[in-house]
Amino acid sequence: MLLRHTPTEIRERSALTINPAKTCQPIGAMYAALGIHRCLPHSHGSQGCCAYHRSTLTRHYKEPVMAATSSFTEGASVFGGQANLLQAIDNIFTVYEPDVIAVHTTCLSETIGDDIPQIARKAGADGKIPEGKFVIHANTPSYVGSHVTGFANMTKGMVDYFSTSTGKRTDRINIIPGYVEPSDMEEIARLAAELGIKIVMFPDTSNVLNRPQTGKFEMYPKGGVTVPALMSTGDSKATIALGRTASWPAARALDVKCKVHCELLNLPIGLAATDAFIETLRTVSGVSVPDSINLERGRLLDIITDMHQYFYHRKVGLVGDPDQLISLAEFLVSLDMWPIHIVTGTPGKKFESKIREITAGIPHQVNVRAAGDMFLFHQWIKNDPVDLIMGNTYLKYIARDEDIPFVRFGFPILDRIGHGIFPTVGYRGGMRLLEKILEALMDRQDRDAPEESFELVM
Amino acid sequence: MLLRHTPTEIRERSALTINPAKTCQPIGAMYAALGIHRCLPHSHGSQGCCAYHRSTLTRHYKEPVMAATSSFTEGASVFGGQANLLQAIDNIFTVYEPDVIAVHTTCLSETIGDDIPQIARKAGADGKIPEGKFVIHANTPSYVGSHVTGFANMTKGMVDYFSTSTGKRTDRINIIPGYVEPSDMEEIARLAAELGIKIVMFPDTSNVLNRPQTGKFEMYPKGGVTVPALMSTGDSKATIALGRTASWPAARALDVKCKVHCELLNLPIGLAATDAFIETLRTVSGVSVPDSINLERGRLLDIITDMHQYFYHRKVGLVGDPDQLISLAEFLVSLDMWPIHIVTGTPGKKFESKIREITAGIPHQVNVRAAGDMFLFHQWIKNDPVDLIMGNTYLKYIARDEDIPFVRFGFPILDRIGHGIFPTVGYRGGMRLLEKILEALMDRQDRDAPEESFELVM
Amino acid sequence: MGATMKKTAAASIEGIDPASVKQELLSKYPTKVARKRAKQIVINTVGEDCSAPEIGANTRTIPGIITQRGCSYAGCKGVVLGPTRDFVNLTHGPIGCGFYSWLTRRNQTRPPTPDSPNFMTYCFSTDLQDEDIVFGGEKKLRAAIQEAYDLFKPKAISIFSTCPVGLIGDDVHAVAREMKEKLGINIFGFSCEGYKGVSQSAGHHIANNGIFKHVVGLDDTPREGKYKINLLGEYNIGGDAFEIDRVLEKCGITTVATFSGNSTYDQFANAHMADLNTIMCHRSINYVAEMMEKKFGIPWIKINFIGANSTAKSLRKIAKYFEDQALIDMVEEIIAEEMVEVEKVRAEIRPRCEGKLAMLFVGGSRAHHYQDLFAEIGMETISAGYEFAHRDDYEGRKVLPDIKVDADSRNIEELEIHPDPERYRPRRTAEQIETLAAEGFTFRDYEGMMAQMAEKTLVIDDISQFETEKMIEIYKPAIFCAGIKEKFAIQKKGIPMKQLHSYDSGGPYAGFKGAVNFYREIDRMVNSKVWSYIKAPWQVNPELTATYAFE
Amino acid sequence: MGATMKKTAAASIEGIDPASVKQELLSKYPTKVARKRAKQIVINTVGEDCSAPEIGANTRTIPGIITQRGCSYAGCKGVVLGPTRDFVNLTHGPIGCGFYSWLTRRNQTRPPTPDSPNFMTYCFSTDLQDEDIVFGGEKKLRAAIQEAYDLFKPKAISIFSTCPVGLIGDDVHAVAREMKEKLGINIFGFSCEGYKGVSQSAGHHIANNGIFKHVVGLDDTPREGKYKINLLGEYNIGGDAFEIDRVLEKCGITTVATFSGNSTYDQFANAHMADLNTIMCHRSINYVAEMMEKKFGIPWIKINFIGANSTAKSLRKIAKYFEDQALIDMVEEIIAEEMVEVEKVRAEIRPRCEGKLAMLFVGGSRAHHYQDLFAEIGMETISAGYEFAHRDDYEGRKVLPDIKVDADSRNIEELEIHPDPERYRPRRTAEQIETLAAEGFTFRDYEGMMAQMAEKTLVIDDISQFETEKMIEIYKPAIFCAGIKEKFAIQKKGIPMKQLHSYDSGGPYAGFKGAVNFYREIDRMVNSKVWSYIKAPWQVNPELTATYAFE
């Protein structure tokens, strides 16, 4: 067994985290910053943080992930990192020529208490920030929240630094897509375009972290939300925040800063959540829904009605990030599946109650835990087995030990491709999810069927 | 074992076909006819044929498949089926009100020698064909060729009956997509649209055999090529025929009938074949290729370069239809994979030489057979095992007995979904194929890896 | 059953007048068609004597009126002989027929050992080409048989003729005799060309004849067992026969042969050593039962293992036949034991299904049998019909004498059967039969579907696509049962559709465990949320003033 | 080696002047940066005495200049102690560090039995929260250790400090001592905060100190075996150590302990019972070797099992040390045996790779060792450098005396080691060492990377993203070797990139079988067609008059 020391008997732990279902804020901030066009993320702390974040993002996206670091030494961690950051800003603008440096802090610089805005101002005063270029920042202490929190904070940073209201409202809608794949952001934009709605999406990592092979390496690829677009968000008609944890803080900040009305929706994963997203776009911008979207919706529903027998009352275990899990659980429940073990590593009381609400109709005990870990999740499964697990690559160890069908979903996925290219949001994403779920369940049925009931037609 | 009687030792058979890799013409004709808007396919023969074709198409597409039959009795098979067909035409136009009845023959009516055009003329003369409605036909003797031949013949029938040249050339391009999925036809149309090219595609089963769930059953759904569009094909600038077996006869007929220049290309499956398709569209209509297509291409290539190590020198066995196999084999070879056992049930000498050409660079014996069967294919595998097999659902019996990773591809797929919705043509289709191939190979690696080399990052 | 339980139609459709429904179904047809269909669409009413109105059945399909019927080949090779595992079923004809009937019916089979023969996963065909059509296919057929023999050395090879075979003058029977002679294994042919008869039904009859003529009675080895029966017309779709065997074995009843689910050549050869023939699907197999009675003196009874109550009833009937108190007690004990789980599940599910409407249009007996299962969870069959049955399957065998044989049926050979000089052995004396009959025990009888259906329900033979749509629009049933060809057209209308040929991917539904499976399956289908998602929010509520939920 | 085999740069780059390349690399930097980087970019030239020019190494990374370096925690927990399977490696800090170092390095481990302990698939962390940062994390650390103990009862628990730990004043060593006392298992801490030193290298040193201080020498059980060695600085990436073990075992050489691939606590505790320390990765582990020699009298030698020739050379060196003809003969025999396959594959592949250029920028020894493998298939290393090495790894240990210790290094504790009163036992007498030395046998020596590199090749320490791109544009190598962070930026330029930290998903590459694997892998990468598809037809040939193939 790969996880041979995991006992069935569960004892509560107060101090020891085993096999985490989250990681730390800075990586989320780095990912968000990569969603700004011509932006170089900068990690203000030891260089190891930056190395780890770049490595993990690279393994997940199989794409270049560029970021700089303040490379703290022992000295810096005693006397503060101002000198390092000033030097970094100078070097970065000189050598790598970004339009924006997006600084995020680390547990180290947060513990020291470095004041980034003050340092950035000094860099400006010293003339180290070229005309028309920007240094923005977000405080992302690793000991608070999770990678999702870091994403939320950097996204909020975009509002804090760029959003401005000129007084003239546009008919654009801001969409904050949340901590989703580049392919998902692309799909969200496509759906809005199908509706004929002008949007500003931020951040937008499509064409940054799902780039083509062109024989050229571009330090700053085509993708990402531009600075002017970010500035214009203050004039937009409304903001749609997808996912409470990742997107709400930025939306609220924009409302406060520029009085842009904001709506909080669940991530558009699955039929109902996508319906809500489309319906909100429709009503907010007063357009009507084109046939093309009804067609996609109808095809998703067609799979649901055609294949219902395979979903019905199958037990599922889920590990992932809160915004994703809320929509995914809702989707599975709508298929008559039973998500019964649900863990996110990200802390937050709201999560558990929301999941309770969604799973209320399931006639079976449901285990849910925020700030939980995969060790606990695994123990739940040992005590109450499931037909399917969905989550990031680390679940493969549980899937193999317990011999459970496994669908990869969420972050990080280190051992398969596809997530960067094929969305799981929207109706098309729903179809992809259903195909993957069915594939996993049917492959298992085919594997385990006695010869006389090995099915040709399924 | 499911196929316990299949011996390793191969002896040539001259008369007995075991586990066919093809089926008969009429089903292909029925499928093609469903690609005409408001068309009801009609099977001129015993009702069993119609029942079998509808059942098989329905299991593959999980969609309604409507078709009528002449329901031959013993009498009809002695005295000919004219009376039945006349009655059928009358009943169909009265009760089901199609715009077109597309009659295909069967082994029975072909053996009898019923003259469909003559019967149709009589129906017309008797006033059984309402104004502006049509009865077209194709001769599809089940004892010649295969389902692909039937598709080709009915597609040619569309030209024979509808294509007319008014003398005014349009800038439209005719595309004959071949015996591919509705999702593939949709993708081919999308690619042409991306290039800004006006096309007429026939047949076009998209939105016929991949319909939404709407709560309404439409006898004649939105999809399908319209009669006026079919008529206009005679004026088009050029015809691109995708696949020699399925599409070339119609293209040639159109050239002969209306002098529309035609190009024969391989089905756009994989990088090179899609490049050829795009390049031909570009040059034929003098447009330039937009970034959106370069982006898709680059993403496909990115997967190829990133994941090359998983493809390199893996042996593959393929069963399917000739046009698909030629492009698929070419694609696999371009990935440095080794397709070494290749069978199609469809007869045709060109196929074997084409495959020989494509696989010439493989330093390993390559077995290829046209008019072969899966029994032979299975024996080849027993004699020279492979890492992967690709083909229709019937391969699952071999996959299980021989414990070989299996990717479903082609017709029919009776036990999984997705083929109706997600294309395998074009660059996107290539990405889907690669994802499926990688999934199959990597799942196997994960299954068989000793614990110490069970990989987190792949 | 019958008169005593005369039922009236569901309250929920009181408002709907079947006569006008019938009119609507016919309204769009050309006169000739309407006249013919009118005979096949009957408003049910059951007389005191269980008599039902006459229905047009087993008549020609109307060209152009979209039917779900198949052909004679399908009935012979696909249905009756397909499920037998250990002989090579060789289709003689173009490739299609063999391909389409390859593994598509979900007949399960379970070879006793890893090396016992099982050819069901294989498809064998002569794949006739145009030159064969021109010059004749006998040579190729001969060669194919030789190749099959050389490769597999099967116990037997059966040849199935497809449409062109008759026309090109191939004599499959002659080839069969010749090769049987040459190879010394049993080889026989079936002239089941697709155009024979008017539906699968002709093929059933042809299959019955062939199997009786060429196999039944070849092996006189006496069979162990106190209560020996054959199970006829059970094809082990989704494992039905396995469940029935489980129950019978538990009761100590020996099944000598099953025609033909999970069957083997030897079972058929030995079938005449049984003491009773029990018939599940009357339509497809009654011929064999009749012939076995004439030739060997084995009486037959109609039974039905679809439905827990029906299963109990059938077991009691078998026990009663053997007139053995030990068996009678054993059967009661097992029924009691098995009904515990059945009642538990039924009690859970019935409240959710009670009063919902079902329609069944399928087969030659399933449309009847499955009504019992629906009834057990309180669902009402508002309309039903067969695809290929005859009048006796609707109205009961009592009408047999006045069914006139038309041209299409006349073409199907009726075998001349006489008592076997050595082996005819009446299992019951005239007296015994008297007494049993006196106690209401019925031999050789099937009262048909209609007698059991409620008043004013519509009985429709060979329902067409057009009629199907109308019926759904008018009655909006909770579930519709038919076959794969109907499935998605019906589901597109938002009505769950259950296949009763293949069971979709479910089963077994026979016997006690099967009943439980079916209750749960129907519960899933008629109570699922998924059918409620059809309208998008903007379709429910299109005006833009609509408010929407947000936090 | 060395002067005798002084090489000149590849013909294929004759035209390129390294001096101007260096200029170009520096051109864009601010003056201060350029000045510092100039020291770390050296044009190689090897003196008669094998001396190489001085290179700037193990100096601070320049903030903002994109580096591939990691931190002290990564070197200590990730590299050196990560591969040990049977103690609980507990990260004390916020969740990230533990998460990122969880199973990401492909160190393989093979527990002898299904129930022998293996914690490598687990990630243990105190997941410090803000309140812990404010009020201190010792309490939580204590509790976490207790919970780990209660759950797993491990042999030992090691604690790894992350950045904030030092700053908030947690004394992990005190907690370790206290809990060791309480639980009676070995518990020890590492002050490997990320900011210590200038790279992973500091962490290696800290790990060396800790493992030596707390584990090595705890178990005096004599070890069976005639030729007992330790294998130091081999981390069993992709199974390298398994292959090396295979070869050593075949030669009859016993590996007492491996630091630290596929290792266990007991191996470390018993390591001092070996008679020779052999060092693979000089950078990460030489400290332990030095300390073991001082304390126990075990001499160490540098060996290299990367490359078939290097492997043979290393085996001969070990055999020579033991001065035993039996072993010497055995080793020769096995080399001969193993080289058959190696030569076969090499002969097949070398013609396809001959003369192609490679660049290696990785690690603290791999950038050196892998040059041998490339050389074996005729490929030329045109430029190389380390990520975290010191001058001695470049220029050889002879420069150790004149390396001045800067502030960052001074912060890393240097243990005071004295011969162990009881257990100090010089394995070789002064005389023996004399004689061996006389025969050219070198103890305690590593001549570094540069001495082996061709003239005019560029040696670049801690290469930056900017320099990487320039080097590729200028030299267009056939392959570039580095780590995951560089991989896709390089491949986007159309150059295949091989990871030499994790081997992507390949390996083993050590020993004889490993060499074969590597030949094949490089052949795959540098000769694959897929890199030729980058331009679409319309990009190759954009004008519309283009003709296109059609039939």
PDB file of C-alpha atoms in Angstrom, chain C residues 59-144:
ATOM      1  CA  THR C  59     -50.854  -8.905 -40.467  1.00  0.00           C
ATOM      2  CA  ARG C  60     -48.610  -7.133 -42.929  1.00  0.00           C
ATOM      3  CA  THR C  61     -46.787  -4.016 -41.938  1.00  0.00           C
ATOM      4  CA  ILE C  62     -47.842  -1.070 -44.050  1.00  0.00           C
ATOM      5  CA  PRO C  63     -44.961   0.171 -46.203  1.00  0.00           C
ATOM      6  CA  GLY C  64     -43.947   3.682 -45.224  1.00  0.00           C
ATOM      7  CA  ILE C  65     -45.714   3.653 -41.888  1.00  0.00           C
ATOM      8  CA  ILE C  66     -42.736   3.686 -39.545  1.00  0.00           C
ATOM      9  CA  THR C  67     -42.796   0.389 -37.678  1.00  0.00           C
ATOM     10  CA  GLN C  68     -40.568  -1.079 -34.996  1.00  0.00           C
ATOM     11  CA  ARG C  69     -40.851  -4.598 -36.356  1.00  0.00           C
ATOM     12  CA  GLY C  70     -37.924  -6.703 -37.391  1.00  0.00           C
ATOM     13  CA  CYS C  71     -37.673  -9.634 -39.744  1.00  0.00           C
ATOM     14  CA  SER C  72     -37.816 -13.379 -39.817  1.00  0.00           C
ATOM     15  CA  TYR C  73     -34.031 -13.729 -39.620  1.00  0.00           C
ATOM     16  CA  ALA C  74     -34.053 -11.600 -36.486  1.00  0.00           C
ATOM     17  CA  GLY C  75     -36.698 -13.830 -34.907  1.00  0.00           C
ATOM     18  CA  CYS C  76     -34.960 -17.050 -35.859  1.00  0.00           C
ATOM     19  CA  LYS C  77     -31.251 -16.303 -35.442  1.00  0.00           C
ATOM     20  CA  GLY C  78     -31.473 -13.269 -33.214  1.00  0.00           C
ATOM     21  CA  VAL C  79     -34.138 -14.318 -30.760  1.00  0.00           C
ATOM     22  CA  VAL C  80     -34.554 -18.067 -30.562  1.00  0.00           C
ATOM     23  CA  LEU C  81     -31.199 -19.538 -31.515  1.00  0.00           C
ATOM     24  CA  GLY C  82     -28.867 -16.679 -30.690  1.00  0.00           C
ATOM     25  CA  PRO C  83     -28.722 -17.455 -26.980  1.00  0.00           C
ATOM     26  CA  THR C  84     -27.343 -20.969 -27.424  1.00  0.00           C
ATOM     27  CA  ARG C  85     -23.692 -20.871 -26.615  1.00  0.00           C
ATOM     28  CA  ASP C  86     -22.104 -23.946 -28.030  1.00  0.00           C
ATOM     29  CA  PHE C  87     -22.952 -24.130 -31.628  1.00  0.00           C
ATOM     30  CA  VAL C  88     -21.643 -22.055 -34.430  1.00  0.00           C
ATOM     31  CA  ASN C  89     -24.414 -19.845 -35.775  1.00  0.00           C
ATOM     32  CA  LEU C  90     -23.371 -19.138 -39.330  1.00  0.00           C
ATOM     33  CA  THR C  91     -25.181 -16.387 -41.192  1.00  0.00           C
ATOM     34  CA  HIS C  92     -25.334 -17.070 -44.905  1.00  0.00           C
ATOM     35  CA  GLY C  93     -25.617 -13.764 -46.728  1.00  0.00           C
ATOM     36  CA  PRO C  94     -24.111 -10.311 -46.967  1.00  0.00           C
ATOM     37  CA  ILE C  95     -22.313  -9.113 -43.850  1.00  0.00           C
ATOM     38  CA  GLY C  96     -24.995  -6.844 -42.377  1.00  0.00           C
ATOM     39  CA  CYS C  97     -27.425  -9.342 -40.863  1.00  0.00           C
ATOM     40  CA  GLY C  98     -24.704 -11.167 -38.971  1.00  0.00           C
ATOM     41  CA  PHE C  99     -23.136  -7.907 -37.832  1.00  0.00           C
ATOM     42  CA  TYR C 100     -26.353  -6.379 -36.491  1.00  0.00           C
ATOM     43  CA  SER C 101     -27.287  -9.489 -34.543  1.00  0.00           C
ATOM     44  CA  TRP C 102     -23.816  -9.775 -32.978  1.00  0.00           C
ATOM     45  CA  LEU C 103     -24.046  -9.497 -29.188  1.00  0.00           C
ATOM     46  CA  THR C 104     -26.757  -6.847 -29.322  1.00  0.00           C
ATOM     47  CA  ARG C 105     -29.491  -8.649 -27.349  1.00  0.00           C
ATOM     48  CA  ARG C 106     -27.897  -9.030 -23.913  1.00  0.00           C
ATOM     49  CA  ASN C 107     -28.645 -12.743 -23.712  1.00  0.00           C
ATOM     50  CA  GLN C 108     -26.345 -13.779 -20.940  1.00  0.00           C
ATOM     51  CA  THR C 109     -24.622 -17.127 -20.978  1.00  0.00           C
ATOM     52  CA  ARG C 110     -22.387 -18.758 -18.404  1.00  0.00           C
ATOM     53  CA  PRO C 111     -20.180 -21.607 -19.589  1.00  0.00           C
ATOM     54  CA  PRO C 112     -19.526 -24.041 -16.716  1.00  0.00           C
ATOM     55  CA  THR C 113     -15.753 -23.948 -17.140  1.00  0.00           C
ATOM     56  CA  PRO C 114     -13.179 -21.633 -18.728  1.00  0.00           C
ATOM     57  CA  ASP C 115     -12.730 -24.075 -21.575  1.00  0.00           C
ATOM     58  CA  SER C 116     -16.298 -25.052 -22.251  1.00  0.00           C
ATOM     59  CA  PRO C 117     -17.337 -23.788 -25.644  1.00  0.00           C
ATOM     60  CA  ASN C 118     -18.898 -20.357 -26.000  1.00  0.00           C
ATOM     61  CA  PHE C 119     -19.351 -18.878 -29.445  1.00  0.00           C
ATOM     62  CA  MET C 120     -21.779 -16.145 -28.467  1.00  0.00           C
ATOM     63  CA  THR C 121     -19.089 -13.482 -28.537  1.00  0.00           C
ATOM     64  CA  TYR C 122     -18.360 -14.373 -32.156  1.00  0.00           C
ATOM     65  CA  CYS C 123     -20.055 -13.391 -35.375  1.00  0.00           C
ATOM     66  CA  PHE C 124     -19.824 -15.856 -38.259  1.00  0.00           C
ATOM     67  CA  SER C 125     -20.830 -14.947 -41.779  1.00  0.00           C
ATOM     68  CA  THR C 126     -20.243 -15.997 -45.364  1.00  0.00           C
ATOM     69  CA  ASP C 127     -20.169 -12.276 -46.194  1.00  0.00           C
ATOM     70  CA  LEU C 128     -21.578 -12.874 -49.700  1.00  0.00           C
ATOM     71  CA  GLN C 129     -20.123 -10.701 -52.451  1.00  0.00           C
ATOM     72  CA  ASP C 130     -21.636  -9.751 -55.766  1.00  0.00           C
ATOM     73  CA  GLU C 131     -20.008 -12.656 -57.590  1.00  0.00           C
ATOM     74  CA  ASP C 132     -21.679 -15.028 -55.108  1.00  0.00           C
ATOM     75  CA  ILE C 133     -25.031 -13.393 -55.795  1.00  0.00           C
ATOM     76  CA  VAL C 134     -24.475 -13.915 -59.495  1.00  0.00           C
ATOM     77  CA  PHE C 135     -23.027 -17.416 -59.448  1.00  0.00           C
ATOM     78  CA  GLY C 136     -24.592 -18.717 -56.251  1.00  0.00           C
ATOM     79  CA  GLY C 137     -23.287 -18.921 -52.704  1.00  0.00           C
ATOM     80  CA  GLU C 138     -23.371 -22.649 -52.024  1.00  0.00           C
ATOM     81  CA  LYS C 139     -19.696 -23.117 -52.746  1.00  0.00           C
ATOM     82  CA  LYS C 140     -18.763 -20.369 -50.336  1.00  0.00           C
ATOM     83  CA  LEU C 141     -21.161 -21.741 -47.744  1.00  0.00           C
ATOM     84  CA  ARG C 142     -19.589 -25.176 -48.003  1.00  0.00           C
ATOM     85  CA  ALA C 143     -16.110 -23.695 -47.643  1.00  0.00           C
ATOM     86  CA  ALA C 144     -17.172 -21.534 -44.699  1.00  0.00           C
TER      87      ALA C 144
END
